[in-house]
Short mmCIF file of C-alpha atoms and ligand atoms in Angstrom, two decimals:
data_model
loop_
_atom_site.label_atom_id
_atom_site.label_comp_id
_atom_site.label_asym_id
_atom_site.label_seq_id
_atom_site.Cartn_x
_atom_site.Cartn_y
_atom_site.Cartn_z
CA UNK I 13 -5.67 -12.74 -28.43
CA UNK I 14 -2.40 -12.61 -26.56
CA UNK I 15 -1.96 -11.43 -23.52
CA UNK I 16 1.74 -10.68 -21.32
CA UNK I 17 1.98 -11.39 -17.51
CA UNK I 18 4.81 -9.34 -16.11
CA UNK I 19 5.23 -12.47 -13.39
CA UNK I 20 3.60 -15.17 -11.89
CA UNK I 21 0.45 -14.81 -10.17
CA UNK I 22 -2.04 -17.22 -8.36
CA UNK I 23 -2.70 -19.98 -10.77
CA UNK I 24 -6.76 -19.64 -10.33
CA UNK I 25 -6.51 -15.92 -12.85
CA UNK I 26 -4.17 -17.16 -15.06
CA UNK I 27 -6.13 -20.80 -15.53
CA UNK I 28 -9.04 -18.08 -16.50
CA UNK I 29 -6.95 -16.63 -18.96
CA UNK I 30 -5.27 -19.83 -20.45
CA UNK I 31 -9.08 -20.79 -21.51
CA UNK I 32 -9.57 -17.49 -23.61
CA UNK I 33 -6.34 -16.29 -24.54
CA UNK I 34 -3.06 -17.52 -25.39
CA UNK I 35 -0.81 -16.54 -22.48
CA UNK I 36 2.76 -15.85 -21.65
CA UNK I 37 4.25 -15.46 -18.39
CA UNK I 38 7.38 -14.23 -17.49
CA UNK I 39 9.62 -17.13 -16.97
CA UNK I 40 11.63 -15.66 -14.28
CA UNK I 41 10.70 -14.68 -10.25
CA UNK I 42 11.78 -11.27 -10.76
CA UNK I 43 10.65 -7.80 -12.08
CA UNK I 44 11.04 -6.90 -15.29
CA UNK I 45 12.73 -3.78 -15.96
CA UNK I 46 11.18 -1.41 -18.68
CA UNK I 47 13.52 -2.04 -21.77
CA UNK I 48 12.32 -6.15 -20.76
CA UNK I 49 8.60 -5.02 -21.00
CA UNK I 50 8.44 -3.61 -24.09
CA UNK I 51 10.15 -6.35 -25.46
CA UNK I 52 8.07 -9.00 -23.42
CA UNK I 53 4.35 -7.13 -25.02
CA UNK I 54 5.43 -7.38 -28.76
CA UNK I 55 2.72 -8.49 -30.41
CA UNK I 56 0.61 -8.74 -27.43
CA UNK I 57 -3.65 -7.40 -26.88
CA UNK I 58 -3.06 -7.54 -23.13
CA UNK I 59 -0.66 -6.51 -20.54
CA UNK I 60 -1.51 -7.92 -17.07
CA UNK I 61 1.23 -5.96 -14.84
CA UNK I 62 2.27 -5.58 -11.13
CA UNK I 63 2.65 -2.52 -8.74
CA UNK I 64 6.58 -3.53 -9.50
CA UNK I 65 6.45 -2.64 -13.23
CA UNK I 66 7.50 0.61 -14.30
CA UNK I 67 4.15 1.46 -16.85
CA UNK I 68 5.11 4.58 -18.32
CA UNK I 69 4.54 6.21 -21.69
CA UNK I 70 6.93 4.85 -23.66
CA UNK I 71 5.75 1.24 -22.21
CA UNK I 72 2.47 2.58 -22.85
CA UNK I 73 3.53 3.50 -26.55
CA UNK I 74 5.55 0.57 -27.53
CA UNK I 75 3.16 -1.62 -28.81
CA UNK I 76 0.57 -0.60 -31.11
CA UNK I 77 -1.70 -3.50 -30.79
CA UNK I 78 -2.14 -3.23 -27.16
CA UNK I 79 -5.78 -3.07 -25.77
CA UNK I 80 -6.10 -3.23 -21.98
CA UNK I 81 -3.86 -3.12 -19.07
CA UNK I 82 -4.99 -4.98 -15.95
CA UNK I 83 -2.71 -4.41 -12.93
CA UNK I 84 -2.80 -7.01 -9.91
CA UNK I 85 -3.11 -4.32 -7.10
CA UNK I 86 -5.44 -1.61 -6.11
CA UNK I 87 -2.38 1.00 -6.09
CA UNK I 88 -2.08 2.64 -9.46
CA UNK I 89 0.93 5.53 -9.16
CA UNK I 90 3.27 3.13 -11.15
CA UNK I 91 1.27 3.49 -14.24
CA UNK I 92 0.73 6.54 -16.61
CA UNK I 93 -3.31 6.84 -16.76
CA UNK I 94 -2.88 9.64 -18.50
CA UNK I 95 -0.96 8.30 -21.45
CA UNK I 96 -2.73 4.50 -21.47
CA UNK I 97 -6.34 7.41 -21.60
CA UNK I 98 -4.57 9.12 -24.68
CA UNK I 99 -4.66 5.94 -26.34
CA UNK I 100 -8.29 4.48 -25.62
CA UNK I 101 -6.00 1.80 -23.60
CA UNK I 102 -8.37 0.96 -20.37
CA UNK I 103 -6.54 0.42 -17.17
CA UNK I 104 -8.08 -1.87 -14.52
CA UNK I 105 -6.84 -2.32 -10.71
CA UNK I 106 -8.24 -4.91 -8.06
CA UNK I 107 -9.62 -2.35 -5.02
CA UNK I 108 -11.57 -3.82 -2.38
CA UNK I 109 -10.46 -7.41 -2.31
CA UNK I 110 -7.59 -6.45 -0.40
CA UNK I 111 -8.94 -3.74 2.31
CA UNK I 112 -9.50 -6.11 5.04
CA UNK I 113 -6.36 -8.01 4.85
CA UNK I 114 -4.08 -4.79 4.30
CA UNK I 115 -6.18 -3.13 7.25
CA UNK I 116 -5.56 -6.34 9.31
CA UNK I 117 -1.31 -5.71 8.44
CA UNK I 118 -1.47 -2.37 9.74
CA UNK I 119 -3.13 -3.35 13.42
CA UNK I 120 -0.50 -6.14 12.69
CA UNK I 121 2.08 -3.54 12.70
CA UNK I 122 0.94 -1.40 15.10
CA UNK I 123 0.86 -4.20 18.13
CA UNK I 124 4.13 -4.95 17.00
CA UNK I 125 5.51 -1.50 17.67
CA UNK I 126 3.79 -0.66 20.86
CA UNK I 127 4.27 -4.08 22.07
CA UNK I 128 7.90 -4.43 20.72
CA UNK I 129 6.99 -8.03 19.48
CA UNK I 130 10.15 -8.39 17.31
CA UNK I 131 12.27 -7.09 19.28
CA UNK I 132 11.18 -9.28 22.51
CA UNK I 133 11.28 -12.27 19.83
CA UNK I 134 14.47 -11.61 19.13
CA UNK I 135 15.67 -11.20 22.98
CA UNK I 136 13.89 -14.26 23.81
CA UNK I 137 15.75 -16.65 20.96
CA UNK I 138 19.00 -14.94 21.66
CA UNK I 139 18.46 -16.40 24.75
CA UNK I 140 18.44 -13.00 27.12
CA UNK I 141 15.49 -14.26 28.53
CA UNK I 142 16.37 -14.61 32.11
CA UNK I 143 12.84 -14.42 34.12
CA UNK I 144 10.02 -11.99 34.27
CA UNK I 145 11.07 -8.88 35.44
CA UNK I 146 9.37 -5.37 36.24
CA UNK I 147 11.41 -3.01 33.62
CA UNK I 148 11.56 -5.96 30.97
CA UNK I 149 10.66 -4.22 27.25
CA UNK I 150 8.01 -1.79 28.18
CA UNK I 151 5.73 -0.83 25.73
CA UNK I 152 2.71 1.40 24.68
CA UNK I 153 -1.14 0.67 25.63
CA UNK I 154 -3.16 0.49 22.79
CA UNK I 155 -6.68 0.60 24.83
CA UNK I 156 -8.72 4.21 25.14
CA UNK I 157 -5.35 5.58 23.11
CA UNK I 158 -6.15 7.96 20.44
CA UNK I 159 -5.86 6.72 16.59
CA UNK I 160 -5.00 9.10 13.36
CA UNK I 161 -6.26 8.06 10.57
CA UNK I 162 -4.78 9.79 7.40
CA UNK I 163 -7.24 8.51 4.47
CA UNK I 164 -10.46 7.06 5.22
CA UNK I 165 -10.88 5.60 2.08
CA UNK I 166 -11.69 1.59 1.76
CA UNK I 167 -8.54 0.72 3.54
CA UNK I 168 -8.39 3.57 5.91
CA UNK I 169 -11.94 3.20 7.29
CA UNK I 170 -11.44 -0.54 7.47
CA UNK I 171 -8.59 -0.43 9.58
CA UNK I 172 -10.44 2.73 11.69
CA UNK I 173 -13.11 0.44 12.27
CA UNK I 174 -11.65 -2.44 13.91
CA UNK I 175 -10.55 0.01 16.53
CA UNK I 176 -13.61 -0.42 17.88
CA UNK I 177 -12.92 -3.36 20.90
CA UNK I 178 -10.16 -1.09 21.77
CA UNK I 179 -12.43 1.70 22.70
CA UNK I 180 -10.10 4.49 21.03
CA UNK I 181 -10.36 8.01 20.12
CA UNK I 182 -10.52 8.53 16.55
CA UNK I 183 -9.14 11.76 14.68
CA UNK I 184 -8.97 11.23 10.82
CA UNK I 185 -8.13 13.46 7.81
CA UNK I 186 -9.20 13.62 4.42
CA UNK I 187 -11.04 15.57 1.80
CA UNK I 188 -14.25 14.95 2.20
CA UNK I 189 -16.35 13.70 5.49
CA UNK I 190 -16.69 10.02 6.43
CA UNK I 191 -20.11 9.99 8.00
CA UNK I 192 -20.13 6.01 8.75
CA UNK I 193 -16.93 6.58 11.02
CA UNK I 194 -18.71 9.44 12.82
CA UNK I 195 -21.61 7.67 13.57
CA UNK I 196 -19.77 4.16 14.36
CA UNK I 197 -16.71 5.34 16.25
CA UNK I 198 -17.86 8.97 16.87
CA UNK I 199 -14.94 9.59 14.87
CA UNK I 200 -13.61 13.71 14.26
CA UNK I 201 -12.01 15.20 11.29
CA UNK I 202 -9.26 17.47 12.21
CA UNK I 203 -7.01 19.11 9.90
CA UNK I 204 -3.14 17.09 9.80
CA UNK I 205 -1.29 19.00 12.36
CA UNK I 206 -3.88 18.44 14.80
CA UNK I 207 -4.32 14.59 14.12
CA UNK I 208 -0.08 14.49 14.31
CA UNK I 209 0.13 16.45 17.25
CA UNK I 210 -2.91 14.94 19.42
CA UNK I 211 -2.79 11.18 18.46
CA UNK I 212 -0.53 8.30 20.01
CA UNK I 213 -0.85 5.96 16.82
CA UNK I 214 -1.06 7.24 13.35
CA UNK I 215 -1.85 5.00 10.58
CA UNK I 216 -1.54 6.14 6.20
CA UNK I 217 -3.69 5.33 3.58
CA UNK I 218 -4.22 7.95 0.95
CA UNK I 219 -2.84 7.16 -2.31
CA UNK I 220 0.74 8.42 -3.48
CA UNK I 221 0.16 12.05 -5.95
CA UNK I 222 2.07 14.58 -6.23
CA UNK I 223 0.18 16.16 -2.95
CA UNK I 224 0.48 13.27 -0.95
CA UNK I 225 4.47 12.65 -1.79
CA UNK I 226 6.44 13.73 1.31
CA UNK I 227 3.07 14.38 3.42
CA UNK I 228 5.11 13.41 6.14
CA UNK I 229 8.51 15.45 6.34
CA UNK I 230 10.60 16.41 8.82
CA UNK I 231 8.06 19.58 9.91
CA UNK I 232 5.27 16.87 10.44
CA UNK I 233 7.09 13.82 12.67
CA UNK I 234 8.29 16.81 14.68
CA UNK I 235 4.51 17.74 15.71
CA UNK I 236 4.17 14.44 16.86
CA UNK I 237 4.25 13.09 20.89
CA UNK I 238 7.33 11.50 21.94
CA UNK I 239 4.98 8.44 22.81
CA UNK I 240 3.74 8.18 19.04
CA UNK I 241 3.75 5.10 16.78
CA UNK I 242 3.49 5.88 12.87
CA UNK I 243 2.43 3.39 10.68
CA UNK I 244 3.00 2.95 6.66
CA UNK I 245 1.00 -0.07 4.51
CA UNK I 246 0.27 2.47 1.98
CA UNK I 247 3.25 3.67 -0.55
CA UNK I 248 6.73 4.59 0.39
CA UNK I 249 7.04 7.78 -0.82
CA UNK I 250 4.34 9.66 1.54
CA UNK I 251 6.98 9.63 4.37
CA UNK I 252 10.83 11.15 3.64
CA UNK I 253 12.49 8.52 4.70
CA UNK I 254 15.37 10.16 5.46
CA UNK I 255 13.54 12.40 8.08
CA UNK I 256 12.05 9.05 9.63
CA UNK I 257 15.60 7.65 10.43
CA UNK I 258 16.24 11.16 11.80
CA UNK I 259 13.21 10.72 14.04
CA UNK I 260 13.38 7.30 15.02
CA UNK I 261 17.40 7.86 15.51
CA UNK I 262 17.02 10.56 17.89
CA UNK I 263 13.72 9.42 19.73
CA UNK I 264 11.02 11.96 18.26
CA UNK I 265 8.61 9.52 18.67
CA UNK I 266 8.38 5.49 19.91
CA UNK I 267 8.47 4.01 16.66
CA UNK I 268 7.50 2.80 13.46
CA UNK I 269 5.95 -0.34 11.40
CA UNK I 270 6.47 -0.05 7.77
CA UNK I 271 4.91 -2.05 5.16
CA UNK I 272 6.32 0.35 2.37
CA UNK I 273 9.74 2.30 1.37
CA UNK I 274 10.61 5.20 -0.50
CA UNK I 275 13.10 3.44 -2.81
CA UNK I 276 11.59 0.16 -2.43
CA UNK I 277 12.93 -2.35 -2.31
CA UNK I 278 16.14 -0.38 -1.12
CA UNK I 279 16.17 1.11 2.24
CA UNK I 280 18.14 2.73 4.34
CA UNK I 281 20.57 0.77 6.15
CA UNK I 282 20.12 3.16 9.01
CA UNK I 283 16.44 2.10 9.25
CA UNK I 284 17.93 -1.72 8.94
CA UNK I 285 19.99 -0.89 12.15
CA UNK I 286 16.99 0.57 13.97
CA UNK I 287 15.55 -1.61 16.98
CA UNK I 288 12.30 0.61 17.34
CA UNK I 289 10.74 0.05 13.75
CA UNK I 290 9.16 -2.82 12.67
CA UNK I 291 9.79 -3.83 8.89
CA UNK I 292 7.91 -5.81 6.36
CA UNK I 293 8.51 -6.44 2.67
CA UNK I 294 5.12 -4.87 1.32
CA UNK I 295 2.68 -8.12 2.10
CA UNK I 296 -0.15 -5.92 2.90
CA UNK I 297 -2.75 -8.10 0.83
CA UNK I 298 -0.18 -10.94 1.46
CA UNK I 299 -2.59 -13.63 2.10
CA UNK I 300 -3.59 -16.71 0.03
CA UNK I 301 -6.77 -15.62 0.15
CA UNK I 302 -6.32 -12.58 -1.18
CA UNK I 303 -3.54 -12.66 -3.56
CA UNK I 304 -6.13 -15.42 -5.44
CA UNK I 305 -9.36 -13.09 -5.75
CA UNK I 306 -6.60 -10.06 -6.43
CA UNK I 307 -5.52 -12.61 -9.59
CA UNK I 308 -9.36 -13.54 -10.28
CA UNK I 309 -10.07 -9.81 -10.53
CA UNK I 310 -7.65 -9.02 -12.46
CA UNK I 311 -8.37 -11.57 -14.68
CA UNK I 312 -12.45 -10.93 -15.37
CA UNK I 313 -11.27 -7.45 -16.00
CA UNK I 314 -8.65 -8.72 -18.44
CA UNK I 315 -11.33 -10.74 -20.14
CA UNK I 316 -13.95 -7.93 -20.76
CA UNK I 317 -11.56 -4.91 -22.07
CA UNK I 318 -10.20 -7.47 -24.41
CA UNK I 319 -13.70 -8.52 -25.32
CA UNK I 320 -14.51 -4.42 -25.70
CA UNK I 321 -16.58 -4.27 -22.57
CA UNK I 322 -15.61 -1.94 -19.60
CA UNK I 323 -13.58 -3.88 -16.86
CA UNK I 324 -15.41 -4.00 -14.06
CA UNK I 325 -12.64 -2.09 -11.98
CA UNK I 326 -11.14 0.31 -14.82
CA UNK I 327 -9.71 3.27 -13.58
CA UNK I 328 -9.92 5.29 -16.73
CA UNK I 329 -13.67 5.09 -18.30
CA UNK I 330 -12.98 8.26 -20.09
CA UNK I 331 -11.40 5.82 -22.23
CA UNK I 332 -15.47 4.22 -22.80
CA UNK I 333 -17.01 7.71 -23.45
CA UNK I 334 -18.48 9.00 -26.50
CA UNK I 335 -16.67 11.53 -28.63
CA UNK I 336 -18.86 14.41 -28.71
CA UNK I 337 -20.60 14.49 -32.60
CA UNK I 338 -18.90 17.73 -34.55
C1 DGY G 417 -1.68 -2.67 -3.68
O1 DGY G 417 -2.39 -3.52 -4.24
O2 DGY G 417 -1.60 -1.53 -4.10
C2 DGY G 417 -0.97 -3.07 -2.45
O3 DGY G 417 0.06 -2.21 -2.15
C3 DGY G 417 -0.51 -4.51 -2.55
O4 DGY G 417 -0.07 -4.98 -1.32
#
């Protein structure tokens, strides 16, 4: 069988593959655009695709000989379930390999806002650095503070729980309760506007849907203290950018770290100018680490949808259930 790989990956998944299936890898470090993918999966039983890759219906629909979809991320809102279910196609992602090391980029983010690391990097090569002095790039504690958490899925309650050695108070949202972050951090559920309005840093990690796109507007940075940090490592779209630049412009609150855009990778040159946000180009499970058992996952699950099986990490096992008997 033949499978496409949208770009190159860590060579340990796609040695996995090469022993099964006859592979072919996009030549070129870039993403593909749609029109390129469709051409790219002629003839192919596989797609293995990135959260880069535009995986709509028509992608979906293009090639009739196309089995399984693995994607090389846990994040799925670039591909249409939906349409890849309508046509028995399984779709795989690679969840849990990544929570600790995308948990460990937002704490990573969030000491480098309240301790204005880039900034105070960037005074100190300039050469500005002219002695210790009492008013020198003043920060935020971090210690006893109180953290949001929006999300307390995998990542979310990963990242709530190394708050621990910093003694904080935790608020979180989400649907349903998280009993292990009660008992371990005594953390509370409160309903958004109270987490926004009572906590000093705020951290994302729900999923982008249509309810989650814009969860933070204008209305939402506004209930937040003037001392607040936000932090983004989940998807772009869950803050209006636009609104953030307004809010970060004019002081609303201390800052930002941002792992994630809203027209990534374009952003706002405003946000490019801004000295109180800290920016990085969406490495949350950028480690070597990582990015090798991300590739290793997605390659088992490659391996058993084209073999018929259910991938360990599909998304979609409607796709595996029997059609009731008429
Ligand atoms: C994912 O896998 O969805 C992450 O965003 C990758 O960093």
């Amino acid at each position: 069988m033949k499978i496409f790989v949208t770009r190159k990956i860590p060579q340990a998944g796609l040695d996995v593959l090469a022993k099964q299936f006859t592979v072919t890898i996009n030549p070129n470090d870039r993403v593909l655009d749609k029109k390129e993918i469709i051409t790219s999966i002629k003839g192919k039983d596989g797609l293995l695709c990135l959260l880069t890759d535009p995986i709509d219906k028509e992608v979906i629909n293009a090639e009739p000989q196309l089995k399984m979809i693995a994607s090389y991320a846990v994040g799925y809102d670039n591909i249409d379930i939906a349409a890849a279910t309508k046509r028995g196609i399984p779709v795989s992602n690679t969840p849990g390999v990544l929570t600790q090391t995308t948990a460990e980029l937002a704490w990573a983010l969030l000491f480098s806002v309240a301790r204005r690391i880039v900034e105070g990097d960037t005074f100190t090569r300039e050469g500005n650095f002219k002695g210790w002095a009492p008013m020198l790039m003043l920060g935020q504690d971090v210690s006893h503070k109180t953290l949001g958490v929006i999300g307390t899925g995998r990542i979310g309650a990963a990242f709530a729980l190394k708050s621990k050695g910093f003694h904080m108070n935790v608020l979180y949202t989400d649907e349903q309760r998280n009993e292990q972050l009660e008992q371990q951090l005594g953390a509370k559920k409160v309903p958004l506007s109270q987490l926004l309005k009572e906590s000093d840093f705020i951290s994302i990690h729900v999923p982008l849907t249509k309810n989650t796109h814009h969860l933070i507007d204008e209305e939402q940075l506004r209930m937040m203290k003037k001392t607040a940090v936000l932090i983004n490592t989940a998807r772009g779209p869950i803050i209006n950018e636009k609104a953030l630049v307004k809010a970060l412009t004019e002081q609303w609150i201390f800052g930002a770290g941002l792992d994630v855009y809203e027209n990534e990778p374009e952003l706002s040159e405003e946000l490019k100018r801004l000295k109180n946000v800290v920016l990085q180009p969406h490495t949350g499970s950028g480690t070597i680490e990582t990015r090798t058992k991300m590739a290793l996952m997605a390659a088992e699950n490659m391996m058993i949808g084209l073999k018929g099986g259910i991938p360990p990490n599909c998304v979609n096992t409607e796709v595996f259930q029997k059609k009731p008997t008429t």
